[in-house]
mmCIF file of C-alpha atoms in Angstrom:
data_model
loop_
_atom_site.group_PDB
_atom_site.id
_atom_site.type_symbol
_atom_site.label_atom_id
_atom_site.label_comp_id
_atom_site.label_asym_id
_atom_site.label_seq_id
_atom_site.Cartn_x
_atom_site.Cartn_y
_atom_site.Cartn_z
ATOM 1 C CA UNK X 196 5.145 -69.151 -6.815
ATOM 2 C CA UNK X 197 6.840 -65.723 -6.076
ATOM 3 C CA UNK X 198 9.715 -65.905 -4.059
ATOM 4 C CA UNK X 199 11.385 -63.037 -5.772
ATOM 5 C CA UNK X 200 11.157 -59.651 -4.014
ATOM 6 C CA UNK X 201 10.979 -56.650 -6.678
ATOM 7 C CA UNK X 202 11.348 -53.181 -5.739
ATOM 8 C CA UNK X 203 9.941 -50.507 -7.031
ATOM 9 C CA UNK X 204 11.095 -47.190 -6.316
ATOM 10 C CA UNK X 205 8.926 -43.937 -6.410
ATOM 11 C CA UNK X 206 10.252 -40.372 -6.416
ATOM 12 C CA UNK X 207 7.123 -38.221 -5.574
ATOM 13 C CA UNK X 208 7.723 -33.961 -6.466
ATOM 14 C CA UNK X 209 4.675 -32.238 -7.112
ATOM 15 C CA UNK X 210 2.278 -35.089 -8.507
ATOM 16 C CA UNK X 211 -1.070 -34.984 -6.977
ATOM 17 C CA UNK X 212 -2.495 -35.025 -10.076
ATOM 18 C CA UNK X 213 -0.981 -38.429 -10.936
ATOM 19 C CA UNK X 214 -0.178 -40.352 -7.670
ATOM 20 C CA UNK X 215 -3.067 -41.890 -6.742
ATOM 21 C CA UNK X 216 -3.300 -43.514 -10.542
ATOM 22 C CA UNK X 217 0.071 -44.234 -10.228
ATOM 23 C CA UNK X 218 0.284 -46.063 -6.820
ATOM 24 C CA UNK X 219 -2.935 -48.127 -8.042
ATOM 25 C CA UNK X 220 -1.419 -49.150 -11.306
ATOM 26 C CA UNK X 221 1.360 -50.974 -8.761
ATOM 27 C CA UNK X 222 -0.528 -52.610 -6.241
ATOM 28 C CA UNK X 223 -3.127 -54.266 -8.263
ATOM 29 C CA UNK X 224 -0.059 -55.565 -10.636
ATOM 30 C CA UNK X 225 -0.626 -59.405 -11.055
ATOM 31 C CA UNK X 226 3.173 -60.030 -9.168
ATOM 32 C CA UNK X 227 2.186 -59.055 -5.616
ATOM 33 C CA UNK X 228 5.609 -59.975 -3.828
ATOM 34 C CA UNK X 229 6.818 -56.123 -3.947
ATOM 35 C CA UNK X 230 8.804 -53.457 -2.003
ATOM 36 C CA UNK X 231 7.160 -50.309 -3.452
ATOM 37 C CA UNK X 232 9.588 -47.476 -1.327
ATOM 38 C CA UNK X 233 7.705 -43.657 -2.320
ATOM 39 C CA UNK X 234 10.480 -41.083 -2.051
ATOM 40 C CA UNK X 235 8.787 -37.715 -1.302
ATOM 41 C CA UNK X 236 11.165 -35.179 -2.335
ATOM 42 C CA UNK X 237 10.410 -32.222 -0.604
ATOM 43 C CA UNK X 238 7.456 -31.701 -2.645
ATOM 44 C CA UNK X 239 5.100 -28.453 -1.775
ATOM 45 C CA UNK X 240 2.176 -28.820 -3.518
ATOM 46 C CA UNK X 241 -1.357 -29.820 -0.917
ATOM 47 C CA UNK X 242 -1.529 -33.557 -1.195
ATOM 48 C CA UNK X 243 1.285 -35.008 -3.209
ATOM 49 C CA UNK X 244 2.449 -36.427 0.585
ATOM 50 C CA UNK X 245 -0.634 -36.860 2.268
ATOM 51 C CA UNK X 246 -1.720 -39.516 -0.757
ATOM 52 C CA UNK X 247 1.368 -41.471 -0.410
ATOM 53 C CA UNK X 248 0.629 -41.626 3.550
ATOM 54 C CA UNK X 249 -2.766 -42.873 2.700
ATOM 55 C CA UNK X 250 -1.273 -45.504 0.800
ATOM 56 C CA UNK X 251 1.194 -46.616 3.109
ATOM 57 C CA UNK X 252 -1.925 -47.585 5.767
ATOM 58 C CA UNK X 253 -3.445 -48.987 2.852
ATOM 59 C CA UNK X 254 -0.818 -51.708 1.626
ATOM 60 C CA UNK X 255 2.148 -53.093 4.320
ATOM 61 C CA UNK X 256 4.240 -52.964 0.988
ATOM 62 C CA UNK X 257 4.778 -49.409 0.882
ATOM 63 C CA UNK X 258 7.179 -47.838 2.602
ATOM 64 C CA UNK X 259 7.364 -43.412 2.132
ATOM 65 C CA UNK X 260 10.709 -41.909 2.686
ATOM 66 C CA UNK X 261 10.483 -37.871 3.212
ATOM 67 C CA UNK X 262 13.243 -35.612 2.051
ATOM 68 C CA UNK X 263 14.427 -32.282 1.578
ATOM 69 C CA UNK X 264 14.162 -31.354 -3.050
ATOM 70 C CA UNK X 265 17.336 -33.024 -4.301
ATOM 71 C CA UNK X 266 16.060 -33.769 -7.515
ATOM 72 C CA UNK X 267 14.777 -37.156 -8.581
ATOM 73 C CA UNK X 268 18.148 -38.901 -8.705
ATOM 74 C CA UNK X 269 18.758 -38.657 -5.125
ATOM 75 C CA UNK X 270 15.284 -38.956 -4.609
ATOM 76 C CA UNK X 271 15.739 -42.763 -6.262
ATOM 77 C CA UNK X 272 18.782 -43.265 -4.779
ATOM 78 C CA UNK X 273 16.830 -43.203 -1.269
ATOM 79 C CA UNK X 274 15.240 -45.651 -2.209
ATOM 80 C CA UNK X 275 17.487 -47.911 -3.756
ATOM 81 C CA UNK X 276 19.620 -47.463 -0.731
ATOM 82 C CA UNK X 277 16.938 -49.092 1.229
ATOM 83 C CA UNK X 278 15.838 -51.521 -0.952
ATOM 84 C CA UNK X 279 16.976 -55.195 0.369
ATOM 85 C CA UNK X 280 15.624 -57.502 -2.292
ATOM 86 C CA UNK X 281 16.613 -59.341 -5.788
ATOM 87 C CA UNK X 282 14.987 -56.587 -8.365
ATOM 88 C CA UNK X 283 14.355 -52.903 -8.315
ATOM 89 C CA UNK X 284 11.849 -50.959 -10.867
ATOM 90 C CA UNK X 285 12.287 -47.157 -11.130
ATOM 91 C CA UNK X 286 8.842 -45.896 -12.441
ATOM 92 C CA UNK X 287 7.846 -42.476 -13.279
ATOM 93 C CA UNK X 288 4.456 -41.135 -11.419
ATOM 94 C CA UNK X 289 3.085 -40.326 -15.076
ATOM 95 C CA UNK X 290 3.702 -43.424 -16.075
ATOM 96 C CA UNK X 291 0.933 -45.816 -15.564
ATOM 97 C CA UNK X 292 1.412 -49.499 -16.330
ATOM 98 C CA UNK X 293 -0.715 -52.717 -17.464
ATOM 99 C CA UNK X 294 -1.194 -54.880 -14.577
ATOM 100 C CA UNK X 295 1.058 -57.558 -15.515
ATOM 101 C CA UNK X 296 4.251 -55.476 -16.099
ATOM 102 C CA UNK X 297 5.897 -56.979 -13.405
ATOM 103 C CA UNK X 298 6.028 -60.790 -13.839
ATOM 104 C CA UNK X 299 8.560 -63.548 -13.698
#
């Protein structure tokens, strides 16, 4: 049973090239009960924020946050700020993950 709410927090800057691999790798993770909160910060490349607003029609877990560049620790600080549940993950876009990384 999952009754434990894990966040994972996204800074997005530039990463069209790894997003969509990225946001994949976390919603097809085994533990489904997830905030996953994409911090775009103020990226200007052509589709780094028009993939994560795919993905939030995708998935009702998402959640995209736009900002002005403040670097990625303000960028995950967003997101932490909204964050309401137990658990937050801070993951990399680069990084991509096995699909049991998150589990309890």
């Amino acid at each position: 049973m999952q009754t434990k709410t894990i966040g994972v927090v996204i800074p997005i800057y530039n990463v069209e090239k790894y997003l969509k691999e990225c946001l994949d790798s976390v919603i097809n993770q085994t533990y489904t009960n997830l905030e996953i909160i994409l911090v775009n910060d103020g990226s200007t490349d052509e589709n780094s924020l028009n993939i994560a607003k795919e993905y939030t029609l995708k998935d009702k877990r998402i959640t995209l946050f736009d900002k002005k560049n403040g670097g990625q620790s303000t960028a995950r600080n967003v997101g932490i700020e909204y964050f309401s549940g137990e658990y937050k993950l801070k993951n990399k876009t680069q990084t991509i993950k096995e699909n049991s990384l998150i589990e309890f």
